[in-house]
CSV table of C-alpha atoms and ligand atoms in Angstrom, one decimal:
chain,number,residue,atom,x,y,z
A,652,MET,CA,17.5,-53.5,-15.6
A,653,ARG,CA,19.2,-50.7,-17.6
A,654,TYR,CA,20.5,-47.3,-16.6
A,655,LEU,CA,20.8,-44.0,-18.5
A,656,GLU,CA,22.3,-45.1,-21.8
A,657,ASP,CA,23.7,-41.9,-23.4
A,658,ALA,CA,25.9,-40.8,-20.5
A,659,VAL,CA,28.9,-43.1,-21.2
A,660,THR,CA,32.5,-42.1,-21.5
A,661,LEU,CA,33.6,-45.4,-23.1
A,662,GLU,CA,35.7,-45.2,-26.2
A,663,PHE,CA,37.0,-48.0,-28.3
A,664,ILE,CA,39.7,-47.7,-30.9
A,665,PRO,CA,39.3,-50.8,-33.2
A,666,GLU,CA,42.6,-50.2,-35.1
A,667,ARG,CA,44.6,-50.9,-32.0
A,668,CYS,CA,42.8,-54.1,-31.1
A,669,ASP,CA,44.7,-57.4,-31.5
A,670,GLY,CA,41.7,-59.5,-30.6
A,671,CYS,CA,43.1,-60.9,-27.3
A,672,GLY,CA,39.6,-61.1,-25.9
A,673,MET,CA,40.5,-59.7,-22.4
A,674,CYS,CA,37.8,-57.0,-22.5
A,675,VAL,CA,35.1,-59.5,-23.3
A,676,LYS,CA,36.3,-61.6,-20.3
A,677,VAL,CA,36.4,-58.8,-17.7
A,678,CYS,CA,33.3,-56.8,-18.6
A,679,PRO,CA,30.5,-57.6,-16.1
A,680,HIS,CA,27.9,-56.2,-18.5
A,681,ALA,CA,28.8,-57.9,-21.8
A,682,VAL,CA,29.6,-54.5,-23.4
A,683,PHE,CA,32.2,-56.1,-25.7
A,684,GLY,CA,31.8,-59.0,-28.1
A,685,MET,CA,34.1,-60.6,-30.6
A,686,GLU,CA,33.6,-60.0,-34.3
A,687,ASN,CA,36.0,-61.3,-37.0
A,688,LYS,CA,38.7,-62.0,-34.3
A,689,ARG,CA,38.5,-58.4,-33.0
A,690,ALA,CA,36.6,-56.8,-30.2
A,691,ALA,CA,33.5,-54.9,-31.0
A,692,LEU,CA,31.1,-52.8,-29.0
A,693,ALA,CA,28.1,-55.0,-28.6
A,694,ASP,CA,26.2,-52.9,-26.0
A,695,ARG,CA,27.8,-49.6,-25.2
A,696,GLY,CA,24.8,-48.3,-23.3
A,697,ALA,CA,25.2,-51.0,-20.6
A,698,CYS,CA,28.7,-49.7,-19.6
A,699,MET,CA,28.9,-48.8,-16.0
A,700,GLU,CA,32.4,-47.3,-16.3
A,701,CYS,CA,34.1,-49.7,-13.9
A,702,GLY,CA,37.3,-49.4,-16.0
A,703,ALA,CA,38.1,-53.1,-16.0
A,704,CYS,CA,38.3,-53.3,-19.8
A,705,ALA,CA,40.7,-50.4,-20.2
A,706,LYS,CA,42.9,-51.6,-17.3
A,707,ASN,CA,43.3,-55.0,-18.9
A,708,CYS,CA,43.7,-54.0,-22.5
A,709,GLU,CA,47.4,-54.3,-23.2
A,710,ARG,CA,47.0,-52.5,-26.6
A,711,GLU,CA,45.4,-49.4,-25.0
A,712,ALA,CA,42.5,-49.7,-27.4
A,713,ILE,CA,40.0,-48.7,-24.8
A,714,ARG,CA,39.5,-45.5,-22.9
A,715,VAL,CA,36.9,-44.9,-20.2
A,716,LYS,CA,36.7,-42.4,-17.4
A,717,ALA,CA,36.4,-44.9,-14.6
A,718,GLY,CA,34.4,-44.2,-11.5
A,719,VAL,CA,31.8,-45.4,-9.1
A,720,GLY,CA,28.2,-44.6,-10.0
A,721,CYS,CA,27.3,-43.6,-6.5
A,722,ALA,CA,25.1,-40.5,-5.8
A,723,THR,CA,26.2,-40.4,-2.1
A,724,ALA,CA,29.9,-40.1,-3.2
A,725,VAL,CA,29.1,-37.5,-5.8
A,726,LEU,CA,27.2,-35.5,-3.2
A,727,ALA,CA,30.0,-35.8,-0.7
A,728,GLY,CA,32.4,-34.7,-3.4
A,729,LEU,CA,30.2,-31.8,-4.3
A,730,MET,CA,30.1,-30.6,-0.7
A,731,ALA,CA,33.8,-31.0,-0.2
A,732,GLY,CA,34.5,-29.4,-3.6
A,733,LYS,CA,36.4,-32.5,-4.7
A,734,GLU,CA,36.0,-35.3,-7.2
A,735,PRO,CA,33.7,-38.0,-5.9
A,736,SER,CA,35.4,-40.8,-4.2
A,737,CYS,CA,33.7,-43.9,-2.9
A,738,GLY,CA,33.6,-43.9,0.8
A,739,CYS,CA,31.9,-47.3,1.1
A,740,SER,CA,33.3,-49.7,3.6
A,741,GLY,CA,31.8,-53.0,2.8
A,742,GLU,CA,28.7,-54.4,1.2
A,743,SER,CA,27.1,-51.1,0.3
A,744,SER,CA,28.1,-49.2,-2.7
A,745,THR,CA,28.8,-51.0,-5.9
A,746,CYS,CA,29.8,-54.1,-4.0
A,747,GLY,CA,29.0,-57.7,-5.1
B,874,MET,CA,72.7,-67.2,23.7
B,875,PRO,CA,70.5,-65.7,20.9
B,876,SER,CA,70.8,-62.0,20.3
B,877,ILE,CA,68.0,-59.8,21.2
B,878,ASP,CA,67.3,-59.4,17.5
B,879,ALA,CA,66.9,-63.1,16.8
B,880,TYR,CA,64.8,-63.4,19.9
B,881,SER,CA,62.4,-60.6,19.0
B,882,GLN,CA,62.2,-61.9,15.5
B,883,ARG,CA,61.1,-65.3,16.7
B,884,THR,CA,58.5,-63.9,19.0
B,885,LEU,CA,57.3,-61.7,16.2
B,886,ARG,CA,57.0,-64.7,13.9
B,887,SER,CA,55.2,-66.8,16.5
B,888,PHE,CA,52.9,-63.9,17.1
B,889,THR,CA,51.9,-63.7,13.5
B,890,VAL,CA,51.4,-67.4,13.3
B,891,ARG,CA,49.4,-67.4,16.5
B,892,ARG,CA,47.2,-64.6,15.3
B,893,ARG,CA,46.2,-66.7,12.3
B,894,VAL,CA,45.8,-70.0,14.2
B,895,ASP,CA,43.6,-68.3,16.7
B,896,ALA,CA,40.8,-67.9,14.1
B,897,PRO,CA,38.2,-70.6,14.6
B,898,TRP,CA,38.1,-71.4,10.9
B,899,ILE,CA,41.7,-72.6,10.8
B,900,ASP,CA,42.1,-76.3,11.4
B,901,GLY,CA,45.7,-77.0,10.8
B,902,PHE,CA,48.7,-76.4,8.6
B,903,VAL,CA,50.2,-77.5,5.3
B,904,VAL,CA,53.9,-77.5,5.0
B,905,THR,CA,55.4,-75.9,1.9
B,906,ALA,CA,58.8,-74.9,0.6
B,907,SER,CA,57.9,-71.4,1.8
B,908,GLY,CA,57.0,-72.5,5.3
B,909,LYS,CA,53.8,-73.6,7.1
B,910,VAL,CA,50.6,-72.3,5.6
B,911,PRO,CA,47.4,-72.3,7.7
B,912,ARG,CA,44.6,-74.5,6.4
B,913,VAL,CA,41.0,-73.2,6.5
B,914,GLN,CA,37.8,-75.1,7.0
B,915,THR,CA,35.7,-75.2,4.0
B,916,ALA,CA,32.4,-75.6,5.8
B,917,LEU,CA,31.0,-72.5,7.4
B,918,ASP,CA,29.9,-72.8,11.0
B,919,PHE,CA,27.4,-70.9,13.1
B,920,ARG,CA,29.9,-68.2,14.0
B,921,ASP,CA,30.7,-67.4,10.4
B,922,CYS,CA,27.0,-67.1,9.6
B,923,LEU,CA,26.4,-64.9,12.7
B,924,GLY,CA,29.3,-62.8,11.6
B,925,SER,CA,27.7,-62.3,8.1
B,926,VAL,CA,24.4,-61.3,9.7
B,927,LYS,CA,26.2,-58.7,11.9
B,928,ALA,CA,28.2,-57.4,8.9
B,929,ARG,CA,25.0,-57.0,6.9
B,930,TRP,CA,23.7,-54.8,9.7
B,931,ASP,CA,26.9,-52.8,9.9
B,932,ILE,CA,27.8,-54.1,13.3
B,933,GLY,CA,31.6,-54.2,13.7
B,934,ARG,CA,32.0,-54.5,10.0
B,935,MET,CA,35.3,-52.8,9.9
B,936,ASN,CA,36.7,-55.5,12.2
B,937,TYR,CA,35.5,-58.2,10.0
B,938,ARG,CA,38.8,-58.9,8.3
B,939,VAL,CA,40.9,-61.9,7.5
B,940,PRO,CA,44.7,-61.5,8.0
B,941,PRO,CA,46.2,-61.2,4.5
B,942,GLY,CA,48.5,-63.9,3.2
B,943,LEU,CA,48.4,-67.5,1.9
B,944,TYR,CA,46.0,-70.1,3.1
B,945,ALA,CA,45.3,-73.7,2.1
B,946,ALA,CA,42.0,-75.4,1.4
B,947,GLY,CA,42.1,-79.2,1.6
B,948,ASN,CA,45.5,-80.6,0.9
B,949,PRO,CA,47.0,-78.6,-1.9
B,950,GLY,CA,50.3,-79.3,-3.5
B,951,ILE,CA,52.6,-77.7,-6.0
B,952,GLY,CA,50.1,-78.2,-8.9
B,953,SER,CA,47.1,-76.8,-7.1
B,954,THR,CA,45.1,-73.8,-8.2
B,955,VAL,CA,45.8,-70.4,-6.5
B,956,LEU,CA,42.6,-68.4,-5.8
B,957,VAL,CA,42.9,-64.7,-5.0
B,958,SER,CA,40.5,-63.1,-2.5
B,959,ALA,CA,39.9,-59.9,-0.6
B,960,ASN,CA,40.3,-59.8,3.2
B,961,TYR,CA,36.7,-58.9,3.8
B,962,LYS,CA,35.6,-62.0,5.8
B,963,MET,CA,32.3,-62.3,3.8
B,964,SER,CA,34.2,-62.4,0.5
B,965,PHE,CA,36.6,-65.0,2.0
B,966,ASP,CA,33.8,-67.1,3.5
B,967,ARG,CA,31.9,-67.2,0.2
B,968,LEU,CA,35.0,-68.4,-1.5
B,969,ARG,CA,35.9,-71.1,1.0
B,970,SER,CA,32.3,-72.3,1.2
B,971,VAL,CA,32.4,-73.5,-2.4
B,972,LEU,CA,35.7,-75.4,-1.9
B,973,PRO,CA,34.7,-78.5,0.1
B,974,GLY,CA,36.4,-81.6,-1.4
B,975,ARG,CA,38.9,-79.4,-3.4
B,976,ASP,CA,42.6,-78.7,-2.9
B,977,ALA,CA,43.5,-75.1,-3.5
B,978,TRP,CA,45.6,-72.2,-2.3
B,979,ILE,CA,43.9,-69.0,-1.3
B,980,LEU,CA,45.9,-65.8,-1.5
B,981,VAL,CA,44.2,-63.2,0.6
B,982,LEU,CA,45.0,-59.6,-0.3
B,983,ASP,CA,44.9,-56.7,2.1
B,984,THR,CA,41.9,-54.7,1.0
B,985,ASP,CA,41.3,-53.0,4.4
B,986,GLY,CA,38.4,-55.4,5.0
B,987,VAL,CA,36.5,-54.2,2.0
B,988,ASN,CA,35.0,-56.7,-0.5
B,989,VAL,CA,36.4,-57.4,-3.9
B,990,TRP,CA,34.4,-55.1,-6.2
B,991,CYS,CA,34.5,-52.1,-3.9
B,992,SER,CA,38.2,-52.4,-3.2
B,993,ALA,CA,38.9,-53.0,-6.9
B,994,GLY,CA,37.2,-49.7,-7.6
B,995,LYS,CA,39.4,-48.0,-5.1
B,996,GLY,CA,42.5,-49.8,-6.3
B,997,THR,CA,43.3,-51.5,-3.0
B,998,PHE,CA,42.5,-54.8,-4.6
B,999,GLY,CA,44.9,-54.2,-7.4
B,1000,THR,CA,48.1,-55.0,-9.3
B,1001,ASP,CA,50.5,-53.7,-6.6
B,1002,GLU,CA,48.8,-55.6,-3.8
B,1003,ILE,CA,48.8,-58.9,-5.8
B,1004,VAL,CA,52.5,-58.5,-6.7
B,1005,ARG,CA,53.3,-57.7,-3.1
B,1006,ARG,CA,51.4,-60.7,-1.7
B,1007,VAL,CA,52.8,-63.1,-4.3
B,1008,GLN,CA,56.3,-62.1,-3.4
B,1009,GLU,CA,55.7,-62.0,0.4
B,1010,SER,CA,54.2,-65.4,0.5
B,1011,GLY,CA,57.0,-67.0,-1.6
B,1012,LEU,CA,54.3,-68.3,-3.9
B,1013,GLU,CA,56.8,-69.2,-6.6
B,1014,ARG,CA,58.2,-71.8,-4.3
B,1015,VAL,CA,54.8,-73.1,-3.1
B,1016,VAL,CA,53.5,-73.9,-6.6
B,1017,SER,CA,55.2,-75.0,-9.8
B,1018,HIS,CA,52.7,-73.4,-12.2
B,1019,ARG,CA,52.3,-69.6,-12.8
B,1020,THR,CA,48.6,-68.9,-12.8
B,1021,LEU,CA,46.5,-66.9,-10.4
B,1022,VAL,CA,42.7,-67.1,-10.5
B,1023,VAL,CA,41.4,-63.6,-9.7
B,1024,PRO,CA,37.7,-62.9,-9.3
B,1025,GLN,CA,36.4,-61.1,-12.3
B,1026,LEU,CA,35.0,-58.3,-10.2
B,1027,GLY,CA,38.6,-57.5,-9.1
B,1028,ALA,CA,39.4,-56.6,-12.7
B,1029,PRO,CA,38.8,-52.8,-12.3
B,1030,GLY,CA,41.8,-52.7,-10.0
B,1031,VAL,CA,44.0,-55.3,-11.7
B,1032,SER,CA,45.9,-55.1,-14.8
B,1033,ALA,CA,46.6,-58.7,-15.8
B,1034,HIS,CA,49.5,-58.0,-18.2
B,1035,GLU,CA,51.2,-55.8,-15.5
B,1036,VAL,CA,50.9,-58.6,-12.9
B,1037,GLN,CA,52.5,-61.0,-15.3
B,1038,ARG,CA,55.3,-58.6,-16.2
B,1039,ARG,CA,56.1,-57.8,-12.6
B,1040,CYS,CA,55.8,-61.2,-10.9
B,1041,GLY,CA,55.6,-63.8,-13.6
B,1042,PHE,CA,52.1,-65.0,-12.7
B,1043,ARG,CA,49.4,-65.0,-15.4
B,1044,VAL,CA,46.0,-63.8,-14.2
B,1045,GLU,CA,43.0,-65.8,-15.2
B,1046,TYR,CA,39.8,-64.1,-14.3
B,1047,GLY,CA,37.3,-66.4,-12.6
B,1048,PRO,CA,33.5,-66.1,-12.6
B,1049,VAL,CA,31.6,-63.2,-11.0
B,1050,GLN,CA,29.9,-65.4,-8.5
B,1051,ALA,CA,31.8,-67.7,-6.2
B,1052,GLU,CA,29.1,-70.4,-6.7
B,1053,ASP,CA,30.2,-70.8,-10.3
B,1054,LEU,CA,33.8,-71.4,-9.3
B,1055,PRO,CA,33.6,-75.2,-9.1
B,1056,ALA,CA,32.1,-75.3,-12.6
B,1057,PHE,CA,34.7,-72.9,-13.9
B,1058,LEU,CA,37.6,-74.9,-12.4
B,1059,ASP,CA,36.2,-78.2,-13.7
B,1060,SER,CA,35.9,-77.0,-17.2
B,1061,GLY,CA,39.5,-76.0,-17.4
B,1062,MET,CA,39.0,-72.4,-16.4
B,1063,LYS,CA,36.3,-71.6,-18.9
B,1064,ALA,CA,33.5,-69.2,-17.9
B,1065,SER,CA,30.2,-69.2,-19.7
B,1066,PRO,CA,29.0,-65.7,-20.8
B,1067,ASP,CA,26.4,-66.1,-18.0
B,1068,MET,CA,29.1,-66.5,-15.4
B,1069,ARG,CA,30.8,-63.3,-16.5
B,1070,ARG,CA,27.7,-61.1,-16.0
B,1071,VAL,CA,26.9,-59.3,-12.8
B,1072,ARG,CA,23.3,-59.5,-11.7
B,1073,PHE,CA,21.1,-57.5,-9.5
B,1074,ARG,CA,18.5,-60.0,-8.6
B,1075,LEU,CA,15.9,-59.6,-5.9
B,1076,ARG,CA,18.0,-61.4,-3.3
B,1077,ASP,CA,21.1,-59.3,-4.3
B,1078,ARG,CA,19.1,-56.2,-3.6
B,1079,ALA,CA,17.3,-57.5,-0.5
B,1080,VAL,CA,20.6,-58.2,1.4
B,1081,LEU,CA,21.6,-54.5,0.9
B,1082,ILE,CA,18.5,-53.2,2.7
B,1083,PRO,CA,19.9,-53.5,6.3
B,1084,VAL,CA,22.9,-51.3,5.4
B,1085,GLU,CA,20.6,-48.8,3.6
B,1086,LEU,CA,18.5,-48.6,6.8
B,1087,VAL,CA,21.4,-48.3,9.1
B,1088,MET,CA,23.1,-45.6,7.0
B,1089,GLY,CA,20.0,-43.5,6.6
B,1090,ALA,CA,18.3,-44.0,9.9
B,1091,LYS,CA,20.2,-41.3,11.7
B,1092,TYR,CA,19.1,-38.6,9.3
B,1093,ALA,CA,15.6,-39.9,9.0
B,1094,VAL,CA,15.1,-39.9,12.7
B,1095,LEU,CA,16.5,-36.4,13.1
B,1096,LEU,CA,14.2,-35.1,10.4
B,1097,ALA,CA,11.2,-36.8,11.9
B,1098,LEU,CA,12.1,-35.4,15.3
B,1099,ALA,CA,12.3,-31.9,13.9
B,1100,PHE,CA,8.8,-32.3,12.4
B,1101,LEU,CA,7.5,-33.7,15.6
B,1102,LEU,CA,8.7,-30.8,17.7
B,1103,LEU,CA,7.7,-28.1,15.1
B,1104,GLY,CA,4.2,-29.7,15.0
B,1105,GLY,CA,3.5,-27.9,18.3
B,1106,VAL,CA,3.9,-24.4,16.7
B,1107,SER,CA,0.8,-22.5,15.8
B,1108,GLY,CA,-0.6,-19.0,15.5
B,1109,GLY,CA,-1.7,-19.2,19.1
B,1110,GLY,CA,1.6,-20.3,20.5
B,1111,TYR,CA,3.2,-23.7,21.2
B,1112,SER,CA,0.9,-26.5,22.1
B,1113,LEU,CA,1.6,-30.1,23.1
B,1114,ALA,CA,-1.7,-31.0,21.4
B,1115,GLY,CA,-0.1,-29.9,18.2
B,1116,VAL,CA,2.9,-32.1,18.8
B,1117,ARG,CA,0.6,-35.1,19.5
B,1118,THR,CA,-1.5,-34.6,16.4
B,1119,ILE,CA,0.3,-32.7,13.6
B,1120,GLY,CA,3.8,-33.4,14.9
B,1121,LEU,CA,3.3,-37.1,15.4
B,1122,LYS,CA,1.6,-37.6,12.1
B,1123,SER,CA,4.3,-35.6,10.2
B,1124,ALA,CA,7.1,-37.5,11.8
B,1125,ALA,CA,5.3,-40.8,10.9
B,1126,VAL,CA,5.1,-39.6,7.2
B,1127,VAL,CA,8.8,-38.7,7.2
B,1128,LEU,CA,9.8,-42.1,8.6
B,1129,GLY,CA,7.3,-43.8,6.3
B,1130,ALA,CA,8.9,-42.1,3.3
B,1131,PHE,CA,12.4,-43.1,4.5
B,1132,LEU,CA,11.3,-46.8,5.0
B,1133,ALA,CA,9.6,-46.8,1.6
B,1134,GLY,CA,12.7,-45.5,-0.1
B,1135,ALA,CA,15.1,-47.8,1.8
B,1136,VAL,CA,13.1,-51.0,1.8
B,1137,LEU,CA,10.6,-50.9,-1.1
B,1138,GLY,CA,13.0,-48.9,-3.3
B,1139,PRO,CA,15.5,-51.8,-3.6
B,1140,ILE,CA,12.8,-54.5,-3.7
B,1141,LEU,CA,10.7,-52.8,-6.4
B,1142,LEU,CA,13.6,-51.3,-8.4
B,1143,PRO,CA,13.0,-53.1,-11.7
B,1144,TRP,CA,9.3,-52.3,-11.7
B,1145,LEU,CA,9.4,-48.6,-10.7
B,1146,PRO,CA,9.1,-46.4,-13.8
B,1147,GLY,CA,12.0,-44.5,-15.3
B,1148,ARG,CA,15.7,-45.3,-15.6
B,1149,ALA,CA,17.0,-42.6,-13.2
B,1150,PHE,CA,16.8,-43.9,-9.6
B,1151,SER,CA,15.6,-40.4,-8.6
B,1152,ALA,CA,12.6,-40.9,-10.9
B,1153,LYS,CA,11.9,-44.3,-9.5
B,1154,GLY,CA,12.0,-42.9,-6.0
B,1155,ALA,CA,9.7,-40.0,-6.8
B,1156,ALA,CA,7.2,-42.5,-8.3
B,1157,LEU,CA,7.3,-44.5,-5.1
B,1158,GLY,CA,6.7,-41.4,-3.1
B,1159,LEU,CA,3.7,-40.3,-5.1
B,1160,VAL,CA,2.1,-43.7,-4.6
B,1161,LEU,CA,2.9,-43.5,-0.9
B,1162,VAL,CA,1.4,-40.0,-0.5
B,1163,ALA,CA,-1.7,-41.0,-2.5
B,1164,GLY,CA,-2.1,-44.0,-0.2
B,1165,ILE,CA,-1.8,-41.9,2.9
B,1166,GLY,CA,-4.3,-39.4,1.5
B,1167,ALA,CA,-6.8,-42.0,0.6
B,1168,TRP,CA,-6.4,-43.6,4.1
B,1169,ASP,CA,-6.9,-40.2,5.7
B,1170,ILE,CA,-10.0,-39.4,3.8
B,1171,PHE,CA,-11.4,-42.8,4.4
B,1172,ARG,CA,-10.8,-42.6,8.2
B,1173,ASN,CA,-11.6,-38.9,8.8
B,1174,GLY,CA,-14.1,-38.4,6.1
B,1175,GLY,CA,-12.1,-35.5,4.6
B,1176,VAL,CA,-8.8,-33.7,4.5
B,1177,ALA,CA,-8.0,-31.8,7.7
B,1178,SER,CA,-5.7,-29.3,6.1
B,1179,TRP,CA,-5.3,-28.7,2.4
B,1180,LEU,CA,-2.0,-26.9,3.0
B,1181,HIS,CA,-0.6,-30.0,4.7
B,1182,ALA,CA,-1.9,-32.2,2.0
B,1183,ALA,CA,-0.1,-30.1,-0.6
B,1184,ALA,CA,3.0,-30.1,1.6
B,1185,TRP,CA,3.2,-33.9,1.7
B,1186,MET,CA,2.5,-34.2,-2.0
B,1187,ALA,CA,5.8,-32.3,-2.5
B,1188,ILE,CA,7.9,-33.5,0.5
B,1189,THR,CA,7.2,-37.2,0.3
B,1190,PRO,CA,8.3,-37.7,-3.3
B,1191,ALA,CA,11.3,-35.5,-2.7
B,1192,LEU,CA,12.4,-37.7,0.2
B,1193,THR,CA,11.8,-41.0,-1.5
B,1194,SER,CA,13.5,-39.7,-4.6
B,1195,PHE,CA,16.6,-38.7,-2.6
B,1196,VAL,CA,16.7,-42.0,-0.7
B,1197,VAL,CA,16.4,-44.2,-3.8
B,1198,MET,CA,18.9,-42.0,-5.7
B,1199,ASN,CA,21.4,-42.8,-3.1
B,1200,PHE,CA,20.9,-46.5,-3.8
B,1201,THR,CA,22.8,-46.0,-7.1
B,1202,GLY,CA,26.0,-46.6,-5.1
B,1203,ALA,CA,24.8,-50.0,-4.1
B,1204,SER,CA,23.5,-51.1,-7.5
B,1205,THR,CA,25.7,-53.0,-9.9
B,1206,PHE,CA,25.0,-51.2,-13.1
B,1207,THR,CA,25.0,-47.4,-12.6
B,1208,SER,CA,27.8,-45.4,-14.2
B,1209,LEU,CA,29.4,-42.3,-12.7
B,1210,SER,CA,28.5,-40.2,-15.8
B,1211,GLY,CA,24.9,-41.4,-15.6
B,1212,VAL,CA,24.7,-40.6,-11.9
B,1213,ARG,CA,26.1,-37.1,-12.5
B,1214,ARG,CA,23.6,-36.5,-15.3
B,1215,GLU,CA,20.6,-37.6,-13.2
B,1216,MET,CA,21.8,-35.6,-10.2
B,1217,ARG,CA,22.0,-32.5,-12.3
B,1218,PHE,CA,18.3,-32.4,-12.8
B,1219,ALA,CA,17.1,-34.4,-9.8
B,1220,LEU,CA,19.0,-32.6,-7.0
B,1221,PRO,CA,17.6,-29.1,-7.7
B,1222,LEU,CA,14.1,-30.6,-8.1
B,1223,GLN,CA,14.3,-32.5,-4.8
B,1224,VAL,CA,15.5,-29.4,-3.0
B,1225,ALA,CA,12.9,-27.2,-4.5
B,1226,ALA,CA,10.0,-29.7,-3.8
B,1227,ALA,CA,11.2,-30.1,-0.3
B,1228,ALA,CA,11.5,-26.4,0.3
B,1229,ILE,CA,8.1,-25.5,-1.3
B,1230,GLY,CA,6.5,-28.4,0.6
B,1231,PHE,CA,8.0,-27.2,3.9
B,1232,GLY,CA,6.7,-23.8,3.2
B,1233,PHE,CA,3.2,-25.2,2.8
B,1234,TRP,CA,3.6,-27.2,5.9
B,1235,LEU,CA,4.6,-24.2,8.0
B,1236,GLY,CA,1.7,-22.2,6.4
B,1237,GLY,CA,-0.6,-25.0,7.5
B,1238,LEU,CA,0.5,-24.7,11.1
B,1239,PHE,CA,-0.6,-21.0,11.2
B,1240,ALA,CA,-3.7,-21.4,9.1
B,1241,ALA,CA,-5.2,-24.0,11.4
C,2478,SF4,S1,41.4,-56.1,-24.6
C,2478,SF4,FE1,42.0,-54.6,-26.1
C,2478,SF4,S2,43.3,-55.7,-27.6
C,2478,SF4,FE2,42.2,-57.2,-26.4
C,2478,SF4,S3,40.3,-57.7,-27.5
C,2478,SF4,FE3,39.8,-56.1,-26.1
C,2478,SF4,S4,40.2,-54.1,-27.2
C,2478,SF4,FE4,41.2,-55.8,-28.3
C,2479,SF4,S1,34.1,-49.9,-18.2
C,2479,SF4,FE1,33.4,-51.8,-17.2
C,2479,SF4,S2,31.3,-51.9,-17.8
C,2479,SF4,FE2,32.2,-50.5,-19.2
C,2479,SF4,S3,32.8,-51.7,-20.9
C,2479,SF4,FE3,34.6,-51.6,-19.6
C,2479,SF4,S4,34.4,-53.4,-18.3
C,2479,SF4,FE4,32.4,-53.1,-19.3
């Protein structure tokens, strides 16, 4: 299953990458792959903006506006006039 | 004679230990250089399973937590693996259930009783909490190595290099699914690309249905009740006959739309057309309303009120679209930017369709 592909805030700056492979390990959607000992975007459209790659890239070669893709949270945020924040308490919401 | 302070300290300590021992899934202790560590059973019993069922239905879920801290599985020693977990009992149970016959340490973080992925998104499963628990448990005296196995889904909250810098432990990300943990450990901590991917299979979606039902039921019932009562309104005053016919039927359609969105939505998700969840939901609603219409014509030989038929053609898809759109939060692949984009067009459409439909419906009451 795939979601809307063109709404992704993920940015990768290859010049900073030292090829540690961390982003490949942490991404749950195989967005990054290794090419010639460096990371490369293999499937940018699959990014769900969880933020794991950016958080674990020591070289700061990845930028993403991390958040939870949850309509309920966005709606609650809209009504409260705030940024959406996940109010989930357990198995619901992006919870595996 | 011990001072008050030493005394209260001791009671406090015995209280903490007792609190942990009290749990039915504790079956002893392992003595370490940092004190006694409670040992967990690695076979789940009936109570654990019943607890999971209750948590799935949102019953007492917030009390379903494991006291944070270090635990032992089997007979671990200074060389045994350290597995990090959240203090949501279901995450913890899933982890210990794959450990029979293995010796390992389990470091339970305080995530407010929320599972790994969700709490990682909030940051409660995160760098700070790992560092705190490692120090508090005296882990560096319990084991001689310096590696923590953190579930991959915890990565959005954890910065591996920060953890290493702050407490000296290297973070190794384990597989997404606890079931793959034995294979991961046996292969010298290597995860196949498959183990690194999060799925959203039929069974993953199906287990989310109860919570969807519980969370939405309140609103669905209130809405159905409103339609039931309004059904009695007509040009000639309020009538109970109207409540029994139009009201009852309208309430049934509303509840039907909710059930379709909350149950069929998750099940049929991959096969519903479109990528936006709101589109998938609208499609589901259109099929539902077509079905209801066909059934109506078949049973009654015709349409009772064209205004009401038009009303449901607008209201039903609006409702199912809204319900399925809210399932984005439970899915494992929707992005915040994507959800925002889809809501920008879906929300106004849903509101407009519902409002126009409701107008038709009210009109139908007076036209009859
Ligand atoms: S984590 Fe950063 S430095 Fe490491 S491979 Fe990925 S982009 Fe390159
Ligand atoms: S934000 Fe998450 S889903 Fe997107 S590339 Fe990074 S790790 Fe993968």
